[in-house]
Short mmCIF file of C-alpha atoms in Angstrom, two decimals:
data_model
loop_
_atom_site.label_atom_id
_atom_site.label_comp_id
_atom_site.label_asym_id
_atom_site.label_seq_id
_atom_site.Cartn_x
_atom_site.Cartn_y
_atom_site.Cartn_z
CA MET A 1 4.09 -26.98 2.21
CA MET A 2 2.06 -24.55 4.28
CA ASP A 3 0.69 -25.88 7.57
CA ILE A 4 -2.99 -25.09 7.07
CA LYS A 5 -3.94 -25.83 10.70
CA ALA A 6 -1.24 -23.56 12.12
CA TRP A 7 -2.14 -20.83 9.64
CA ILE A 8 -5.85 -20.94 10.42
CA SER A 9 -5.20 -20.81 14.18
CA ASN A 10 -3.28 -17.53 13.83
CA PRO A 11 -5.42 -14.80 15.50
CA LYS A 12 -4.41 -12.22 12.86
CA VAL A 13 -5.48 -14.52 10.04
CA ILE A 14 -8.83 -15.13 11.72
CA ALA A 15 -9.35 -11.41 12.38
CA ASN A 16 -8.51 -10.49 8.78
CA SER A 17 -10.98 -13.06 7.47
CA LYS A 18 -13.91 -11.60 9.41
CA LYS A 19 -15.58 -8.72 7.60
CA GLY A 20 -18.87 -7.08 8.50
CA TYR A 21 -19.86 -5.71 5.11
CA ALA A 22 -22.78 -7.03 3.04
CA HIS A 23 -21.97 -8.95 -0.13
CA PHE A 24 -23.59 -11.42 -2.50
CA ASP A 25 -22.97 -14.34 -0.12
CA LEU A 26 -23.35 -14.85 3.61
CA ARG A 27 -20.69 -13.67 6.06
CA THR A 28 -18.14 -16.27 7.03
CA ASP A 29 -14.51 -16.59 8.12
CA ILE A 30 -11.47 -18.81 7.69
CA THR A 31 -12.30 -21.10 10.63
CA LYS A 32 -15.62 -22.10 9.05
CA VAL A 33 -14.45 -22.70 5.49
CA SER A 34 -10.91 -24.04 5.92
CA GLU A 35 -11.66 -27.47 4.43
CA TYR A 36 -13.28 -25.92 1.37
CA ILE A 37 -10.64 -23.31 0.56
CA SER A 38 -7.76 -25.78 1.05
CA ASN A 39 -9.32 -28.32 -1.33
CA PRO A 40 -7.82 -27.67 -4.81
CA GLU A 41 -10.68 -29.45 -6.60
CA LYS A 42 -13.31 -27.29 -4.92
CA VAL A 43 -11.38 -24.08 -5.60
CA ALA A 44 -10.92 -25.06 -9.26
CA ARG A 45 -14.71 -25.37 -9.61
CA HIS A 46 -15.62 -22.43 -7.37
CA SER A 47 -17.95 -19.75 -8.82
CA PHE A 48 -16.55 -16.38 -7.84
CA TYR A 49 -18.94 -13.47 -7.34
CA PRO A 50 -18.28 -10.00 -8.77
CA PHE A 51 -16.23 -7.63 -6.64
CA ILE A 52 -18.12 -4.66 -5.25
CA HIS A 53 -16.38 -1.54 -6.48
CA TYR A 54 -16.31 2.01 -5.19
CA VAL A 55 -14.02 5.04 -5.39
CA MET A 56 -12.32 6.02 -2.15
CA ARG A 57 -11.55 9.69 -1.67
CA MET A 58 -8.13 10.35 -0.18
CA ASP A 59 -7.84 14.13 -0.34
CA LYS A 60 -4.32 15.48 0.18
CA TYR A 61 -3.70 18.71 2.03
CA ASN A 62 -0.87 21.07 1.17
CA LYS A 63 -0.12 24.18 3.19
CA LYS A 64 0.41 26.23 0.03
CA THR A 65 -2.15 24.81 -2.39
CA GLY A 66 -4.82 23.60 0.06
CA VAL A 67 -6.87 20.45 -0.50
CA LYS A 68 -5.97 18.40 -3.56
CA PRO A 69 -8.54 15.70 -4.47
CA LYS A 70 -7.17 12.18 -4.76
CA THR A 71 -9.05 8.97 -5.35
CA ARG A 72 -8.36 5.25 -5.24
CA GLU A 73 -10.34 2.48 -6.91
CA ILE A 74 -11.29 -0.16 -4.33
CA CYS A 75 -12.76 -3.63 -5.00
CA TYR A 76 -13.84 -5.90 -2.18
CA ALA A 77 -14.59 -9.59 -2.61
CA ALA A 78 -17.51 -11.77 -1.53
CA HIS A 79 -16.90 -13.49 1.81
CA MET A 80 -16.03 -17.00 0.57
CA ASP A 81 -14.02 -15.51 -2.30
CA ARG A 82 -12.10 -13.36 0.16
CA CYS A 83 -11.15 -16.43 2.21
CA ILE A 84 -9.92 -18.19 -0.94
CA TYR A 85 -7.86 -15.16 -1.95
CA GLN A 86 -6.49 -14.93 1.59
CA TYR A 87 -5.46 -18.60 1.58
CA TYR A 88 -3.76 -18.45 -1.82
CA SER A 89 -2.11 -15.18 -0.85
CA ALA A 90 -0.57 -17.00 2.13
CA ILE A 91 0.67 -19.83 -0.13
CA LEU A 92 2.18 -17.35 -2.58
CA ASN A 93 3.76 -15.32 0.23
CA GLU A 94 5.38 -18.40 1.72
CA ASN A 95 6.92 -19.37 -1.62
CA TYR A 96 7.76 -15.76 -2.48
CA ASN A 97 9.73 -15.37 0.75
CA LYS A 98 11.66 -18.58 -0.02
CA TYR A 99 12.34 -17.36 -3.56
CA LEU A 100 13.75 -14.06 -2.25
CA ILE A 101 16.15 -15.92 0.03
CA GLU A 102 17.28 -18.18 -2.82
CA GLN A 103 17.92 -15.13 -5.00
CA ASN A 104 19.64 -13.19 -2.17
CA ILE A 105 17.19 -10.28 -2.49
CA GLU A 106 15.21 -10.68 0.75
CA SER A 107 16.13 -7.11 1.75
CA VAL A 108 14.75 -5.50 -1.45
CA PRO A 109 10.92 -5.66 -1.38
CA VAL A 110 9.90 -4.29 2.01
CA ALA A 111 6.11 -3.90 1.72
CA TYR A 112 3.43 -6.57 2.26
CA ARG A 113 6.00 -9.08 3.53
CA THR A 114 4.73 -11.67 6.00
CA ASN A 115 8.16 -12.44 7.47
CA LEU A 116 9.98 -9.10 7.50
CA LYS A 117 8.46 -7.52 10.64
CA LYS A 118 9.57 -4.01 9.69
CA SER A 119 7.50 -0.86 9.34
CA ASN A 120 8.06 2.09 7.00
CA ILE A 121 9.86 3.77 9.93
CA HIS A 122 12.56 1.07 10.12
CA ILE A 123 12.96 1.02 6.35
CA ALA A 124 13.35 4.80 6.03
CA HIS A 125 15.85 4.72 8.91
CA GLU A 126 17.95 2.07 7.12
CA ALA A 127 18.00 4.12 3.91
CA PHE A 128 19.02 7.37 5.59
CA GLN A 129 21.66 5.62 7.72
CA PHE A 130 23.16 4.11 4.56
CA ILE A 131 23.40 7.59 3.03
CA ARG A 132 25.07 8.96 6.16
CA GLU A 133 27.58 6.14 6.34
CA ASN A 134 28.61 6.59 2.71
CA LYS A 135 28.76 10.42 2.88
CA ASN A 136 29.14 11.03 -0.88
CA CYS A 137 26.40 9.30 -2.82
CA LEU A 138 23.73 9.52 -5.48
CA VAL A 139 20.10 8.84 -4.60
CA LEU A 140 17.28 7.96 -6.99
CA ILE A 141 13.69 8.20 -5.70
CA GLY A 142 10.74 7.12 -7.84
CA ASP A 143 7.41 5.41 -8.13
CA PHE A 144 5.24 3.99 -10.88
CA THR A 145 2.18 5.43 -12.59
CA GLY A 146 -1.00 3.43 -11.86
CA PHE A 147 0.94 0.42 -10.58
CA PHE A 148 -1.94 -2.03 -9.91
CA ASP A 149 -3.75 -0.86 -13.04
CA SER A 150 -0.70 -1.63 -15.19
CA LEU A 151 0.11 -5.23 -14.28
CA ASP A 152 0.22 -7.33 -17.46
CA HIS A 153 -1.71 -10.58 -17.02
CA GLN A 154 0.53 -12.90 -19.05
CA TYR A 155 3.68 -11.57 -17.41
CA LEU A 156 2.05 -11.92 -13.98
CA LYS A 157 1.19 -15.54 -14.77
CA GLN A 158 4.82 -16.24 -15.70
CA GLN A 159 6.05 -14.75 -12.43
CA TRP A 160 3.39 -16.68 -10.47
CA CYS A 161 4.68 -19.92 -12.02
CA LYS A 162 8.30 -18.94 -11.36
CA VAL A 163 7.72 -18.28 -7.65
CA MET A 164 5.68 -21.47 -7.19
CA GLY A 165 8.00 -23.63 -9.30
CA PHE A 166 5.21 -24.52 -11.75
CA ASP A 167 5.57 -25.16 -15.48
CA PHE A 168 1.96 -24.02 -15.77
CA LEU A 169 -0.71 -23.03 -13.26
CA PRO A 170 -2.68 -25.94 -11.76
CA GLN A 171 -6.45 -25.66 -12.12
CA ASP A 172 -7.02 -24.23 -8.62
CA HIS A 173 -4.29 -21.59 -9.01
CA TYR A 174 -5.57 -20.81 -12.49
CA ALA A 175 -9.10 -20.29 -11.15
CA VAL A 176 -7.76 -17.76 -8.64
CA PHE A 177 -5.55 -16.11 -11.28
CA LYS A 178 -8.43 -15.86 -13.77
CA ASN A 179 -10.79 -14.28 -11.27
CA VAL A 180 -8.27 -11.69 -10.08
CA THR A 181 -7.31 -10.65 -13.63
CA LYS A 182 -10.46 -11.08 -15.76
CA TYR A 183 -12.51 -10.07 -12.75
CA SER A 184 -16.05 -8.75 -12.73
CA MET A 185 -17.40 -5.82 -10.70
CA TRP A 186 -20.66 -4.37 -9.45
CA GLU A 187 -20.70 -0.69 -8.55
CA LEU A 188 -21.59 0.02 -4.93
CA ASP A 189 -23.58 3.10 -6.00
CA ASP A 190 -25.75 0.92 -8.23
CA LEU A 191 -26.40 -1.48 -5.36
CA LEU A 192 -27.40 1.40 -3.11
CA SER A 193 -29.72 2.67 -5.85
CA ILE A 194 -31.32 -0.76 -6.35
CA THR A 195 -31.91 -1.26 -2.63
CA GLY A 196 -32.72 2.38 -1.83
CA LEU A 197 -30.44 2.21 1.20
CA SER A 198 -27.58 4.28 2.57
CA GLN A 199 -24.19 2.54 2.72
CA LYS A 200 -24.52 2.07 6.48
CA GLU A 201 -27.99 0.53 6.11
CA PHE A 202 -26.85 -1.58 3.15
CA ASN A 203 -24.02 -3.18 5.13
CA LYS A 204 -26.50 -4.32 7.80
CA ARG A 205 -28.19 -6.55 5.23
CA ARG A 206 -27.78 -10.32 5.44
CA LEU A 207 -27.12 -10.35 1.68
CA ALA A 208 -26.33 -7.46 -0.63
CA LEU A 209 -29.17 -8.58 -2.90
CA SER A 210 -31.72 -11.36 -2.76
CA LYS A 211 -31.33 -14.12 -5.36
CA GLU A 212 -34.17 -12.59 -7.38
CA GLU A 213 -32.69 -9.06 -7.17
CA TYR A 214 -29.29 -10.42 -8.23
CA ARG A 215 -30.77 -12.31 -11.18
CA ASN A 216 -32.86 -9.36 -12.37
CA ASN A 217 -30.02 -6.83 -12.21
CA ARG A 218 -27.09 -8.74 -13.73
CA SER A 219 -26.77 -6.06 -16.40
CA HIS A 220 -24.97 -3.98 -13.76
CA ILE A 221 -22.04 -6.41 -13.79
CA SER A 222 -19.00 -5.17 -15.73
CA ARG A 223 -15.89 -7.15 -16.58
CA ASN A 224 -12.23 -6.28 -16.92
CA ASN A 225 -11.59 -7.34 -20.52
CA LYS A 226 -8.18 -5.65 -20.68
CA THR A 227 -4.98 -7.68 -20.72
CA LYS A 228 -3.73 -5.78 -17.69
CA GLN A 229 -4.88 -4.55 -14.25
CA ILE A 230 -5.73 -6.31 -10.99
CA PRO A 231 -8.17 -4.98 -8.39
CA GLN A 232 -6.93 -2.95 -5.45
CA GLY A 233 -8.36 -4.12 -2.16
CA SER A 234 -8.39 -7.88 -2.58
CA PRO A 235 -6.36 -9.96 -0.07
CA ILE A 236 -4.13 -11.30 -2.85
CA SER A 237 -3.38 -8.08 -4.75
CA ALA A 238 -0.40 -7.01 -2.63
CA VAL A 239 1.57 -10.23 -2.99
CA LEU A 240 0.82 -10.30 -6.74
CA ALA A 241 2.27 -6.80 -7.06
CA ASN A 242 5.45 -8.02 -5.33
CA ILE A 243 5.65 -11.14 -7.49
CA TYR A 244 5.33 -9.01 -10.62
CA MET A 245 8.59 -7.25 -9.70
CA ILE A 246 10.85 -10.25 -9.01
CA ASN A 247 12.92 -9.90 -12.21
CA ALA A 248 13.43 -6.16 -11.82
CA ASP A 249 14.20 -6.50 -8.12
CA LYS A 250 16.86 -9.13 -8.81
CA GLU A 251 18.52 -7.26 -11.69
CA ILE A 252 18.57 -3.86 -10.00
CA HIS A 253 19.78 -5.31 -6.68
CA ASP A 254 22.66 -7.20 -8.30
CA TYR A 255 23.73 -4.19 -10.35
CA VAL A 256 23.49 -1.70 -7.48
CA LYS A 257 25.15 -4.03 -4.98
CA ALA A 258 28.12 -4.45 -7.33
CA LEU A 259 28.52 -0.66 -7.06
CA GLY A 260 28.43 -0.87 -3.28
CA GLY A 261 24.92 0.54 -3.15
CA MET A 262 21.45 -0.22 -1.80
CA TYR A 263 18.07 -0.76 -3.50
CA MET A 264 14.76 -1.04 -1.66
CA ARG A 265 11.19 -1.07 -2.95
CA TYR A 266 8.07 -0.39 -0.92
CA SER A 267 5.22 -1.41 -3.26
CA ASP A 268 5.45 1.17 -6.06
CA ASP A 269 7.89 3.48 -4.22
CA PHE A 270 11.59 2.73 -4.48
CA ILE A 271 14.98 4.16 -3.53
CA VAL A 272 18.39 3.47 -5.07
CA ILE A 273 21.52 4.69 -3.27
CA VAL A 274 24.96 4.46 -4.89
CA PRO A 275 28.21 5.68 -3.29
CA ALA A 276 29.40 8.00 -6.07
CA ASN A 277 30.02 11.59 -7.10
CA ARG A 278 27.67 13.71 -9.18
CA SER A 279 29.69 13.04 -12.33
CA GLU A 280 28.78 9.33 -12.12
CA ILE A 281 25.03 9.91 -12.44
CA ALA A 282 24.96 7.83 -15.64
CA CYS A 283 24.90 4.69 -13.46
CA PHE A 284 21.18 5.31 -13.00
CA LYS A 285 20.62 4.85 -16.74
CA ASN A 286 21.04 1.12 -16.22
CA VAL A 287 18.53 1.09 -13.37
CA LEU A 288 15.96 2.93 -15.48
CA SER A 289 16.66 0.61 -18.41
CA ILE A 290 15.89 -2.44 -16.27
CA LEU A 291 12.59 -0.91 -15.16
CA LYS A 292 11.63 -0.15 -18.77
CA GLY A 293 12.07 -3.84 -19.56
CA ILE A 294 9.16 -4.81 -17.28
CA PRO A 295 5.80 -4.77 -19.17
CA ASN A 296 3.68 -1.63 -18.65
CA LEU A 297 5.84 -0.13 -15.90
CA GLU A 298 6.07 3.64 -16.23
CA LEU A 299 7.83 6.00 -13.87
CA GLU A 300 5.77 8.91 -12.55
CA PRO A 301 7.78 11.93 -13.84
CA SER A 302 6.58 14.26 -11.08
CA LYS A 303 7.84 11.86 -8.43
CA THR A 304 11.16 10.89 -9.98
CA GLN A 305 14.02 12.70 -8.26
CA ILE A 306 17.79 12.31 -8.26
CA PHE A 307 19.98 13.78 -5.54
CA ALA A 308 23.68 14.18 -4.94
CA VAL A 309 24.66 14.04 -1.27
CA ALA A 310 28.06 15.47 -0.34
CA GLU A 311 29.43 16.99 2.85
CA SER A 312 26.02 16.63 4.58
CA ARG A 313 24.35 18.64 1.84
CA VAL A 314 21.60 17.47 -0.51
CA GLU A 315 21.35 18.78 -4.08
CA ASN A 316 18.62 17.89 -6.56
CA ILE A 317 20.37 17.01 -9.84
CA GLY A 318 17.54 15.19 -11.64
CA ARG A 319 17.79 17.29 -14.78
CA ASP A 320 21.36 16.05 -15.27
CA LEU A 321 19.81 12.76 -16.43
CA LEU A 322 16.06 13.20 -16.96
CA GLU A 323 14.53 16.11 -18.80
CA LYS A 324 11.23 15.83 -16.89
CA ALA A 325 12.66 15.01 -13.48
CA ASP A 326 11.12 16.81 -10.52
CA VAL A 327 13.71 19.33 -9.29
CA SER A 328 11.40 21.18 -6.90
CA LYS A 329 12.33 18.96 -3.96
CA LYS A 330 15.44 20.08 -2.09
CA VAL A 331 15.37 17.26 0.44
CA ILE A 332 15.05 13.46 0.17
CA ASN A 333 11.53 12.25 0.96
CA PHE A 334 11.07 8.52 1.50
CA LEU A 335 8.18 6.67 3.15
CA GLY A 336 6.89 9.67 5.06
CA PHE A 337 10.22 11.03 6.30
CA THR A 338 12.53 13.80 5.09
CA PHE A 339 16.33 13.87 5.13
CA ASP A 340 18.17 17.13 4.39
CA GLY A 341 21.68 15.69 4.68
CA GLN A 342 21.95 16.47 8.38
CA SER A 343 18.73 15.55 10.16
CA VAL A 344 15.51 13.56 9.73
CA SER A 345 12.01 14.93 10.24
CA VAL A 346 8.48 13.85 9.44
CA ARG A 347 7.47 14.88 5.93
CA SER A 348 5.77 18.27 5.82
CA LYS A 349 2.77 16.85 3.93
CA THR A 350 2.18 14.39 6.76
CA ILE A 351 2.22 17.20 9.32
CA SER A 352 -0.09 19.33 7.14
CA LYS A 353 -2.54 16.44 6.88
CA TYR A 354 -2.55 16.03 10.67
CA TYR A 355 -3.27 19.74 11.27
CA TYR A 356 -5.89 19.84 8.50
CA ARG A 357 -7.84 16.99 10.09
CA MET A 358 -7.42 18.36 13.60
CA TYR A 359 -8.64 21.86 12.63
CA ARG A 360 -11.58 20.46 10.70
CA LYS A 361 -12.68 18.41 13.72
CA ALA A 362 -12.03 21.28 16.15
CA LYS A 363 -14.07 23.66 14.02
CA SER A 364 -17.22 21.56 14.38
CA ILE A 365 -16.65 21.18 18.14
CA SER A 366 -16.06 24.92 18.62
CA LYS A 367 -19.55 25.65 17.31
CA ASN A 368 -21.02 23.80 20.28
CA PRO A 369 -21.28 26.12 23.35
CA THR A 370 -20.46 23.24 25.72
CA LEU A 371 -17.50 22.14 23.56
CA SER A 372 -18.89 18.61 23.63
CA GLY A 373 -16.27 16.31 22.11
CA ALA A 374 -13.23 18.33 23.20
CA ASP A 375 -11.93 15.46 25.34
CA ASN A 376 -12.10 13.10 22.38
CA LEU A 377 -10.29 15.67 20.24
CA TYR A 378 -7.36 15.72 22.68
CA LYS A 379 -7.41 11.92 22.81
CA SER A 380 -7.39 11.60 19.02
CA TYR A 381 -5.13 14.51 18.08
CA SER A 382 -2.71 15.19 20.94
CA ILE A 383 0.19 13.59 22.76
CA HIS A 384 -2.24 12.81 25.62
CA GLY A 385 -3.83 10.05 23.56
CA ALA A 386 -0.59 8.48 22.37
CA LYS A 387 -0.61 5.67 24.94
CA ALA A 388 -4.34 5.04 24.88
CA LYS A 389 -5.78 2.27 22.70
CA PRO A 390 -5.94 2.18 19.72
CA GLY A 391 -3.40 5.04 19.75
CA ASN A 392 -3.21 8.09 17.48
CA PHE A 393 -0.79 10.01 15.27
CA PHE A 394 1.48 10.68 18.24
CA THR A 395 1.79 6.95 18.91
CA TYR A 396 3.39 6.78 15.47
CA ILE A 397 5.53 9.86 16.18
CA ASN A 398 6.80 8.37 19.45
CA HIS A 399 7.69 5.12 17.67
CA ALA A 400 9.58 7.09 15.02
CA LYS A 401 11.53 8.93 17.72
CA GLU A 402 12.49 5.58 19.27
CA VAL A 403 13.77 4.22 15.95
CA PHE A 404 15.50 7.36 14.63
CA GLY A 405 16.71 8.63 18.01
CA GLU A 406 15.97 11.70 20.10
CA ASP A 407 18.62 13.78 18.30
CA GLU A 408 16.52 13.89 15.12
CA LEU A 409 13.83 16.51 14.44
CA ILE A 410 10.95 14.04 14.24
CA ASP A 411 8.43 16.12 16.21
CA ARG A 412 9.90 19.55 15.43
CA ASP A 413 6.72 20.84 13.75
CA LEU A 414 4.44 19.42 16.43
CA LYS A 415 5.91 21.07 19.52
CA ASN A 416 3.08 23.60 19.80
CA HIS A 417 0.18 21.33 18.90
CA ILE A 418 -1.52 21.61 22.33
CA PRO A 419 -1.78 25.45 22.23
CA LYS A 420 -3.00 25.17 18.63
CA ILE A 421 -5.74 22.76 19.69
CA ARG A 422 -6.81 25.16 22.46
CA LYS A 423 -7.00 28.05 19.99
CA ALA A 424 -8.90 25.93 17.48
CA LEU A 425 -11.49 25.03 20.12
CA LYS A 426 -12.01 28.77 20.72
CA GLY A 427 -12.70 29.22 17.03
CA LYS A 428 -9.28 30.65 16.28
CA LYS A 429 -6.60 29.31 13.95
#
C-alpha cells in the first residue's frame, strides 16, 4: 500500500503537481488536495473536465533534406484532474514495479520507471556493451506506429487489473480509466478564439472560461468515441503505455533470454540482441509474432532495422527477413546514440538539430549591430554553459562522455562548435 504522506512530501511530486496554465478549474497542487484525491469514494464520483488539446510542432532537421515537419497531439488536464491522474499513476507505478520483479522482467521496460534511476544514456551504453561482449550477434531495432493512439481500451483494462491484482476495476479506478479512455477535449485554438486572447495572455487567466462562457460554448467539446487511444500529455499516460506491454515484454524477454540475448524497450522504441550468425535471422520471426499478438500494435516499417554484427563490423540485413525493412541505415541507432561496431557517437540527427537551433538563434543576433544576446548564445549553445544552471546540450554531452568513456567519439562532431558560433554571429555559416 502506497504511503500517501511520504509520497506527497516528495519535492518532485509537489513540483510536478504545480502547473501555471489556465484551465476550467482553479490552480491547485497535491499538498492542497491530498485528502480528496486519496479518497476512493470522492474519486469515483468526481466530475472530470475536458482535456485542453493542441498540436505541438516538433520539426526535425536533417542535413541533407532540411527541416521536416513533425507534430504531436498534446492533451493537458484540469488542475484537480491532473492531481488525481498523478496519484493513480503513482499507485499503478508502484504495483507495476512489483509485477516486473515477480515476472523477472524488471530490466526490460526502461522508460517512465519510478525506481530505475537510469537515463537513455545508461540504457544505450548497456545495449552497445552487450553487443561488444558477444561479438557476433543479430540486432533488431524497431518502434510502433502511433503507439498512444493505438492502445485498445478493453485490453488496457485487462492489463490494469492484472498489475493491480483486481478481478475487475473498483469504482475509483474505473472512473480514472473511463476518463482517460473515453476522454473529452476542448481545442486550445477555440478557447483562444472565444476569449480573444493570445496563449500567453490566456494562461494568465484565473479560469480558462467563466461558468457562463463554459456553459454557452459546450458545443466545442469533442469526445473520443473510439475503442482505442489515450491522450498524450496526461500524468498517467506513460505508465498506462508500459502496462499495456506487460504480456509482450514477458514473452519476448523469456524467449530472447533463452537464446542468451537481451531485450529492452524504451516506450515505443525497442532493441533485441541475440548472439547468433546471420543465417539464424529467423529467430526474429518469433519476436515479431509476439508483437503481432498484442491488439493494434503495428511496427513502423521505416524504423524497423535488422543488423548482423561480426568482427566489429555492422551490416544491415533487414531485407533477409522483412520485405519493407529499412536498409538505408549502416549503423545501429538507439536512444540518440550510434554504434558502428567499433565506436559510439551521438546520433547525427541530434547534432544536426543542435546546429540548426544554434544557427537560427545566431542569425537573429547577428542582425543586431551590438550583438545583444551573444553572451546568452554562448551560455545556451556552447561548452561554456555546460556547468551553469539549468545546463545545456553540452551538459548532456559531458554526461554521455562520463558514461561511455573518453575513448568513444561522443563529441567528435562538436569539436569546432565555438569557431562556428563566432562565424554565425558575424553572419557567416
